[in-house]
């Protein structure tokens, strides 16, 4: 698990490097500020995850997953609706864009 | 769209539909650990039945004069044993006479956006990994964009843990309506990286932590938005609203085109927890925190309740609360000392100000298994009501919107 988390950390670092290649000092400062703003929320979430995940060390066997297989338990039970909602929220929230939504224009804004 | 392109697309559709069908495995076999999120490279359809055809139609309308009709249709075809391809078309048909339009003293306008996406997903069984990729194009009168995405999702620890990641690149060409791209064209490049961690917690629950980092470089303002700049000491800032601006009771000294920074870095973190209770009741709470380099921060709390009802009906109730603080350069009213010195950035984009909204929704879906030659048919209808309160937007204090829609899904 530790090794796996290490790989995740490396992948995340590599991803950031790739995405921000050619950063100027100003851009880098902006990125650092945005990260710092996230930090308090991130710490709270991490603590929550550790608390929630602690009992999860006991693995769930495939034959024990009937409830998990329910359609309502899917992270995205209706992909088309999810896409429509992403699109909708991208225009209605100033914080949208995390989905890389490609629709553009300003007409419906 | 050229005749050649249309012919190519039709051929592609026919080929995918006629491709050798593997016998559809029950969807449940792929649902033991849900990893699919709405985010970029992970929004691909998990290995579905042999053929899946889904369509949606949504109508958005609000009391600010905006109506948008959005149809979407997608065809997913499983080819060979572990690969599926999807083709998806969507559009926005909009009619706008919003406060942006009214305060700019321009006429109501109608517009249509077309989008087309092709995506694929391949399961590498030996690695317990799904690889996915997609290309999507979007075009409207004054805007064109192309998105290229790739991602993966790997299962670990007997599928108790799934790690996912992806990268998207979006290139946007920003133009102006009724103006050729030769006369006005700017570019917006967006790079997005996403990561997700999903873990089963018990036989009835799992959680998912996902994050995304986005870097956007280029033109991010609106070419149609002009910002009133008022001379200091000449008026009462509290008196500025749509009416006083429209009647000329308050007169701006200047009205230049909106200006915002060309670079923006955004980060978001989402934690979701799914729990299935007995008697067909499922609870899905989620929390999202967001911050960016423009000073916008936001918090979103989203809760969905599902209840299985008799006859294959599923009821979903939903509440989404969103709060956002404004960008560092956003002001309700911009006041200047003279026309010689302007602020570095200025905007009247209300989505860059402080506001909150609450959305309540209801969705009812009916699943009909084994109908005629279809393996599954799902029909759904939904309705959402959204109330938004703009804390520091001078021209619109609040907005109420309704979204209604329905969908049809076939699997065979």
Short mmCIF file of N, CA and C in Angstrom, two decimals, chain B residues 247-366:
data_model
loop_
_atom_site.label_atom_id
_atom_site.label_comp_id
_atom_site.label_asym_id
_atom_site.label_seq_id
_atom_site.Cartn_x
_atom_site.Cartn_y
_atom_site.Cartn_z
N UNK B 247 -31.89 53.59 -18.03
CA UNK B 247 -32.56 54.88 -18.27
C UNK B 247 -31.57 56.04 -18.38
N UNK B 248 -30.32 55.77 -18.07
CA UNK B 248 -29.33 56.84 -18.14
C UNK B 248 -29.25 57.67 -16.87
N UNK B 249 -29.94 57.22 -15.83
CA UNK B 249 -29.90 57.93 -14.56
C UNK B 249 -28.47 57.95 -14.00
N UNK B 250 -27.77 56.85 -14.17
CA UNK B 250 -26.33 56.84 -13.88
C UNK B 250 -25.60 56.58 -15.20
N UNK B 251 -24.58 57.38 -15.44
CA UNK B 251 -23.87 57.26 -16.72
C UNK B 251 -22.39 56.93 -16.47
N UNK B 252 -21.94 55.84 -17.04
CA UNK B 252 -20.51 55.52 -16.90
C UNK B 252 -19.65 56.47 -17.72
N UNK B 253 -18.44 56.68 -17.23
CA UNK B 253 -17.51 57.52 -18.00
C UNK B 253 -17.00 56.76 -19.23
N UNK B 254 -16.72 55.48 -19.00
CA UNK B 254 -16.21 54.63 -20.08
C UNK B 254 -16.93 53.29 -20.03
N UNK B 255 -16.88 52.60 -21.14
CA UNK B 255 -17.46 51.26 -21.17
C UNK B 255 -16.56 50.36 -22.03
N UNK B 256 -15.38 50.06 -21.51
CA UNK B 256 -14.46 49.23 -22.31
C UNK B 256 -14.84 47.75 -22.26
N UNK B 257 -14.25 47.01 -23.16
CA UNK B 257 -14.49 45.56 -23.19
C UNK B 257 -13.89 44.93 -21.93
N UNK B 258 -14.56 43.91 -21.45
CA UNK B 258 -14.11 43.22 -20.23
C UNK B 258 -12.65 42.78 -20.35
N UNK B 259 -11.93 42.88 -19.24
CA UNK B 259 -10.54 42.43 -19.26
C UNK B 259 -10.27 41.59 -18.00
N UNK B 260 -9.81 40.37 -18.20
CA UNK B 260 -9.46 39.47 -17.09
C UNK B 260 -8.09 38.88 -17.39
N UNK B 261 -7.42 38.32 -16.38
CA UNK B 261 -6.09 37.74 -16.64
C UNK B 261 -6.14 36.65 -17.70
N UNK B 262 -5.03 36.48 -18.40
CA UNK B 262 -4.99 35.46 -19.45
C UNK B 262 -4.59 34.09 -18.92
N UNK B 263 -4.09 34.04 -17.69
CA UNK B 263 -3.73 32.75 -17.12
C UNK B 263 -4.65 32.45 -15.93
N UNK B 264 -5.01 31.21 -15.79
CA UNK B 264 -5.83 30.82 -14.64
C UNK B 264 -5.49 29.38 -14.25
N UNK B 265 -5.22 29.20 -12.96
CA UNK B 265 -4.92 27.87 -12.44
C UNK B 265 -6.03 27.49 -11.48
N UNK B 266 -6.60 26.33 -11.70
CA UNK B 266 -7.75 25.92 -10.91
C UNK B 266 -7.50 24.55 -10.29
N UNK B 267 -7.99 24.37 -9.09
CA UNK B 267 -7.86 23.07 -8.43
C UNK B 267 -9.15 22.72 -7.73
N UNK B 268 -9.52 21.47 -7.78
CA UNK B 268 -10.76 21.04 -7.14
C UNK B 268 -10.55 19.67 -6.51
N UNK B 269 -11.21 19.46 -5.40
CA UNK B 269 -11.12 18.20 -4.68
C UNK B 269 -12.54 17.77 -4.33
N UNK B 270 -12.87 16.53 -4.63
CA UNK B 270 -14.23 16.05 -4.39
C UNK B 270 -14.18 14.78 -3.55
N UNK B 271 -14.98 14.73 -2.52
CA UNK B 271 -15.11 13.51 -1.73
C UNK B 271 -16.56 13.06 -1.79
N UNK B 272 -16.76 11.81 -2.21
CA UNK B 272 -18.12 11.29 -2.30
C UNK B 272 -18.19 9.96 -1.56
N UNK B 273 -19.31 9.73 -0.94
CA UNK B 273 -19.51 8.50 -0.18
C UNK B 273 -20.84 7.89 -0.62
N UNK B 274 -20.80 6.64 -1.04
CA UNK B 274 -22.04 5.94 -1.46
C UNK B 274 -22.36 4.85 -0.44
N UNK B 275 -23.58 4.85 0.03
CA UNK B 275 -23.98 3.79 0.97
C UNK B 275 -25.36 3.26 0.60
N UNK B 276 -25.43 1.93 0.50
CA UNK B 276 -26.71 1.27 0.18
C UNK B 276 -27.32 0.74 1.48
N UNK B 277 -28.45 1.27 1.84
CA UNK B 277 -29.17 0.80 3.02
C UNK B 277 -30.11 -0.34 2.60
N UNK B 278 -30.63 -1.06 3.56
CA UNK B 278 -31.62 -2.10 3.21
C UNK B 278 -32.89 -1.47 2.62
N UNK B 279 -33.71 -2.29 2.05
CA UNK B 279 -35.00 -1.89 1.46
C UNK B 279 -34.83 -0.93 0.28
N UNK B 280 -33.71 -1.09 -0.46
CA UNK B 280 -33.56 -0.33 -1.70
C UNK B 280 -33.32 1.15 -1.55
N UNK B 281 -32.77 1.57 -0.43
CA UNK B 281 -32.53 3.00 -0.20
C UNK B 281 -31.02 3.26 -0.28
N UNK B 282 -30.64 4.22 -1.09
CA UNK B 282 -29.22 4.55 -1.27
C UNK B 282 -29.01 6.03 -0.99
N UNK B 283 -27.93 6.32 -0.27
CA UNK B 283 -27.60 7.70 0.08
C UNK B 283 -26.24 8.03 -0.51
N UNK B 284 -26.17 9.16 -1.21
CA UNK B 284 -24.90 9.57 -1.84
C UNK B 284 -24.61 11.03 -1.51
N UNK B 285 -23.90 11.30 -0.43
CA UNK B 285 -23.47 12.67 -0.16
C UNK B 285 -22.11 12.95 -0.80
N UNK B 286 -21.90 14.19 -1.18
CA UNK B 286 -20.61 14.58 -1.79
C UNK B 286 -20.27 16.00 -1.38
N UNK B 287 -18.99 16.25 -1.26
CA UNK B 287 -18.53 17.60 -0.93
C UNK B 287 -17.39 17.96 -1.88
N UNK B 288 -17.42 19.19 -2.34
CA UNK B 288 -16.39 19.63 -3.28
C UNK B 288 -15.83 20.97 -2.81
N UNK B 289 -14.51 21.08 -2.84
CA UNK B 289 -13.88 22.36 -2.52
C UNK B 289 -13.04 22.76 -3.74
N UNK B 290 -13.04 24.05 -4.01
CA UNK B 290 -12.38 24.54 -5.22
C UNK B 290 -11.67 25.85 -4.92
N UNK B 291 -10.55 26.08 -5.56
CA UNK B 291 -9.86 27.37 -5.45
C UNK B 291 -9.11 27.62 -6.75
N UNK B 292 -8.93 28.88 -7.07
CA UNK B 292 -8.14 29.18 -8.27
C UNK B 292 -7.29 30.43 -8.07
N UNK B 293 -6.45 30.67 -9.05
CA UNK B 293 -5.48 31.76 -8.93
C UNK B 293 -6.13 33.14 -9.11
N UNK B 294 -7.39 33.20 -9.47
CA UNK B 294 -8.08 34.48 -9.57
C UNK B 294 -8.72 34.86 -8.22
N UNK B 295 -8.60 33.98 -7.25
CA UNK B 295 -9.14 34.27 -5.93
C UNK B 295 -10.52 33.71 -5.69
N UNK B 296 -11.04 32.97 -6.66
CA UNK B 296 -12.37 32.36 -6.47
C UNK B 296 -12.21 31.09 -5.63
N UNK B 297 -13.02 30.98 -4.60
CA UNK B 297 -13.08 29.72 -3.86
C UNK B 297 -14.55 29.30 -3.80
N UNK B 298 -14.78 28.02 -3.75
CA UNK B 298 -16.17 27.59 -3.68
C UNK B 298 -16.30 26.29 -2.89
N UNK B 299 -17.49 26.10 -2.34
CA UNK B 299 -17.82 24.89 -1.60
C UNK B 299 -19.16 24.38 -2.12
N UNK B 300 -19.22 23.10 -2.38
CA UNK B 300 -20.46 22.50 -2.90
C UNK B 300 -20.82 21.29 -2.06
N UNK B 301 -22.05 21.27 -1.60
CA UNK B 301 -22.55 20.08 -0.88
C UNK B 301 -23.70 19.51 -1.70
N UNK B 302 -23.57 18.26 -2.06
CA UNK B 302 -24.55 17.62 -2.93
C UNK B 302 -25.01 16.32 -2.28
N UNK B 303 -26.29 16.16 -2.16
CA UNK B 303 -26.82 14.92 -1.57
C UNK B 303 -27.87 14.33 -2.50
N UNK B 304 -27.75 13.05 -2.76
CA UNK B 304 -28.76 12.35 -3.57
C UNK B 304 -29.30 11.17 -2.77
N UNK B 305 -30.61 11.00 -2.86
CA UNK B 305 -31.28 9.88 -2.20
C UNK B 305 -31.98 9.07 -3.29
N UNK B 306 -31.69 7.78 -3.33
CA UNK B 306 -32.37 6.90 -4.29
C UNK B 306 -33.26 5.94 -3.52
N UNK B 307 -34.40 5.69 -4.07
CA UNK B 307 -35.30 4.69 -3.47
C UNK B 307 -35.89 3.81 -4.57
N UNK B 308 -35.64 2.51 -4.46
CA UNK B 308 -36.26 1.57 -5.39
C UNK B 308 -37.73 1.43 -5.02
N UNK B 309 -38.57 1.53 -6.03
CA UNK B 309 -40.02 1.39 -5.84
C UNK B 309 -40.48 0.15 -6.62
N UNK B 310 -41.69 -0.28 -6.41
CA UNK B 310 -42.18 -1.45 -7.16
C UNK B 310 -42.21 -1.18 -8.68
N UNK B 311 -42.31 -2.22 -9.45
CA UNK B 311 -42.47 -2.17 -10.91
C UNK B 311 -41.23 -1.59 -11.62
N UNK B 312 -40.07 -1.70 -11.00
CA UNK B 312 -38.85 -1.24 -11.65
C UNK B 312 -38.63 0.26 -11.60
N UNK B 313 -39.39 0.94 -10.77
CA UNK B 313 -39.23 2.39 -10.66
C UNK B 313 -38.14 2.75 -9.65
N UNK B 314 -37.40 3.80 -9.97
CA UNK B 314 -36.41 4.33 -9.03
C UNK B 314 -36.65 5.83 -8.90
N UNK B 315 -36.79 6.26 -7.66
CA UNK B 315 -37.01 7.69 -7.39
C UNK B 315 -35.70 8.28 -6.87
N UNK B 316 -35.35 9.44 -7.42
CA UNK B 316 -34.15 10.12 -6.91
C UNK B 316 -34.52 11.53 -6.45
N UNK B 317 -34.15 11.85 -5.23
CA UNK B 317 -34.31 13.21 -4.72
C UNK B 317 -32.93 13.79 -4.56
N UNK B 318 -32.84 15.09 -4.80
CA UNK B 318 -31.50 15.66 -4.79
C UNK B 318 -31.51 17.09 -4.28
N UNK B 319 -30.46 17.43 -3.56
CA UNK B 319 -30.26 18.83 -3.17
C UNK B 319 -28.79 19.18 -3.36
N UNK B 320 -28.55 20.31 -4.00
CA UNK B 320 -27.17 20.76 -4.24
C UNK B 320 -27.07 22.21 -3.78
N UNK B 321 -26.18 22.45 -2.84
CA UNK B 321 -25.97 23.81 -2.36
C UNK B 321 -24.57 24.24 -2.76
N UNK B 322 -24.49 25.45 -3.29
CA UNK B 322 -23.21 25.95 -3.80
C UNK B 322 -22.97 27.35 -3.29
N UNK B 323 -21.78 27.59 -2.77
CA UNK B 323 -21.39 28.93 -2.35
C UNK B 323 -20.05 29.28 -2.98
N UNK B 324 -19.95 30.50 -3.45
CA UNK B 324 -18.71 30.94 -4.10
C UNK B 324 -18.33 32.33 -3.65
N UNK B 325 -17.05 32.53 -3.39
CA UNK B 325 -16.55 33.89 -3.11
C UNK B 325 -16.02 34.45 -4.42
N UNK B 326 -16.04 35.76 -4.52
CA UNK B 326 -15.70 36.41 -5.78
C UNK B 326 -14.21 36.44 -6.09
N UNK B 327 -13.91 36.72 -7.35
CA UNK B 327 -12.51 36.87 -7.78
C UNK B 327 -11.92 38.13 -7.13
N UNK B 328 -10.60 38.11 -6.98
CA UNK B 328 -9.93 39.21 -6.28
C UNK B 328 -10.13 40.55 -6.99
N UNK B 329 -10.30 40.54 -8.27
CA UNK B 329 -10.43 41.80 -9.01
C UNK B 329 -11.89 42.18 -9.29
N UNK B 330 -12.81 41.32 -8.83
CA UNK B 330 -14.23 41.60 -9.09
C UNK B 330 -14.72 42.73 -8.18
N UNK B 331 -15.46 43.67 -8.75
CA UNK B 331 -16.09 44.73 -7.95
C UNK B 331 -17.53 44.90 -8.41
N UNK B 332 -18.37 45.24 -7.47
CA UNK B 332 -19.78 45.46 -7.83
C UNK B 332 -19.89 46.61 -8.82
N UNK B 333 -19.19 47.68 -8.51
CA UNK B 333 -19.15 48.85 -9.39
C UNK B 333 -17.70 49.33 -9.47
N UNK B 334 -17.22 49.56 -10.65
CA UNK B 334 -15.84 50.04 -10.82
C UNK B 334 -15.84 51.56 -10.86
N UNK B 335 -15.03 52.14 -9.99
CA UNK B 335 -14.94 53.60 -9.91
C UNK B 335 -13.51 54.00 -10.25
N UNK B 336 -13.37 54.96 -11.15
CA UNK B 336 -12.02 55.41 -11.55
C UNK B 336 -11.90 56.92 -11.32
N UNK B 337 -10.65 57.37 -11.21
CA UNK B 337 -10.41 58.81 -10.99
C UNK B 337 -10.37 59.58 -12.31
N UNK B 338 -9.91 58.90 -13.35
CA UNK B 338 -9.87 59.55 -14.67
C UNK B 338 -9.82 58.47 -15.73
N UNK B 339 -10.05 58.85 -16.94
CA UNK B 339 -10.04 57.88 -18.03
C UNK B 339 -8.62 57.46 -18.41
N UNK B 340 -7.63 58.10 -17.81
CA UNK B 340 -6.24 57.78 -18.15
C UNK B 340 -5.73 56.54 -17.41
N UNK B 341 -6.28 56.31 -16.22
CA UNK B 341 -5.80 55.18 -15.42
C UNK B 341 -6.95 54.20 -15.19
N UNK B 342 -6.88 53.06 -15.83
CA UNK B 342 -7.93 52.05 -15.69
C UNK B 342 -7.43 50.92 -14.78
N UNK B 343 -8.35 50.23 -14.13
CA UNK B 343 -7.92 49.06 -13.34
C UNK B 343 -7.25 48.03 -14.25
N UNK B 344 -6.43 47.19 -13.65
CA UNK B 344 -5.74 46.17 -14.46
C UNK B 344 -6.75 45.19 -15.06
N UNK B 345 -7.73 44.80 -14.26
CA UNK B 345 -8.77 43.89 -14.73
C UNK B 345 -10.13 44.40 -14.29
N UNK B 346 -11.14 44.17 -15.10
CA UNK B 346 -12.50 44.57 -14.74
C UNK B 346 -13.49 43.66 -15.47
N UNK B 347 -14.55 43.34 -14.75
CA UNK B 347 -15.52 42.41 -15.32
C UNK B 347 -16.90 42.66 -14.71
N UNK B 348 -17.92 42.31 -15.44
CA UNK B 348 -19.27 42.27 -14.88
C UNK B 348 -19.84 40.85 -15.02
N UNK B 349 -18.94 39.89 -15.04
CA UNK B 349 -19.37 38.49 -15.09
C UNK B 349 -19.85 38.09 -13.70
N UNK B 350 -21.14 37.87 -13.55
CA UNK B 350 -21.66 37.57 -12.21
C UNK B 350 -21.14 36.25 -11.68
N UNK B 351 -20.69 35.38 -12.57
CA UNK B 351 -20.12 34.12 -12.10
C UNK B 351 -18.70 34.30 -11.56
N UNK B 352 -18.20 35.54 -11.57
CA UNK B 352 -16.92 35.83 -10.91
C UNK B 352 -17.13 36.60 -9.61
N UNK B 353 -18.38 36.84 -9.27
CA UNK B 353 -18.69 37.53 -8.03
C UNK B 353 -19.05 36.53 -6.93
N UNK B 354 -19.51 37.09 -5.80
CA UNK B 354 -19.93 36.23 -4.70
C UNK B 354 -21.41 35.86 -4.89
N UNK B 355 -21.72 34.61 -4.83
CA UNK B 355 -23.11 34.19 -4.94
C UNK B 355 -23.29 32.79 -4.37
N UNK B 356 -24.52 32.43 -4.17
CA UNK B 356 -24.84 31.06 -3.76
C UNK B 356 -26.10 30.62 -4.47
N UNK B 357 -26.26 29.32 -4.58
CA UNK B 357 -27.53 28.82 -5.10
C UNK B 357 -27.89 27.51 -4.42
N UNK B 358 -29.16 27.20 -4.50
CA UNK B 358 -29.61 25.90 -4.03
C UNK B 358 -30.46 25.27 -5.13
N UNK B 359 -30.18 24.02 -5.39
CA UNK B 359 -30.91 23.31 -6.44
C UNK B 359 -31.58 22.08 -5.83
N UNK B 360 -32.87 21.97 -6.04
CA UNK B 360 -33.57 20.76 -5.60
C UNK B 360 -34.11 20.06 -6.85
N UNK B 361 -34.06 18.75 -6.82
CA UNK B 361 -34.47 18.02 -8.02
C UNK B 361 -35.12 16.70 -7.70
N UNK B 362 -35.87 16.25 -8.67
CA UNK B 362 -36.57 14.97 -8.56
C UNK B 362 -36.43 14.24 -9.89
N UNK B 363 -36.12 12.97 -9.81
CA UNK B 363 -35.99 12.19 -11.04
C UNK B 363 -36.66 10.84 -10.82
N UNK B 364 -37.37 10.40 -11.83
CA UNK B 364 -38.05 9.12 -11.75
C UNK B 364 -37.63 8.30 -12.97
N UNK B 365 -37.10 7.12 -12.72
CA UNK B 365 -36.72 6.28 -13.86
C UNK B 365 -37.39 4.92 -13.76
N UNK B 366 -37.69 4.41 -14.91
CA UNK B 366 -38.38 3.12 -15.01
C UNK B 366 -37.52 2.18 -15.83
#
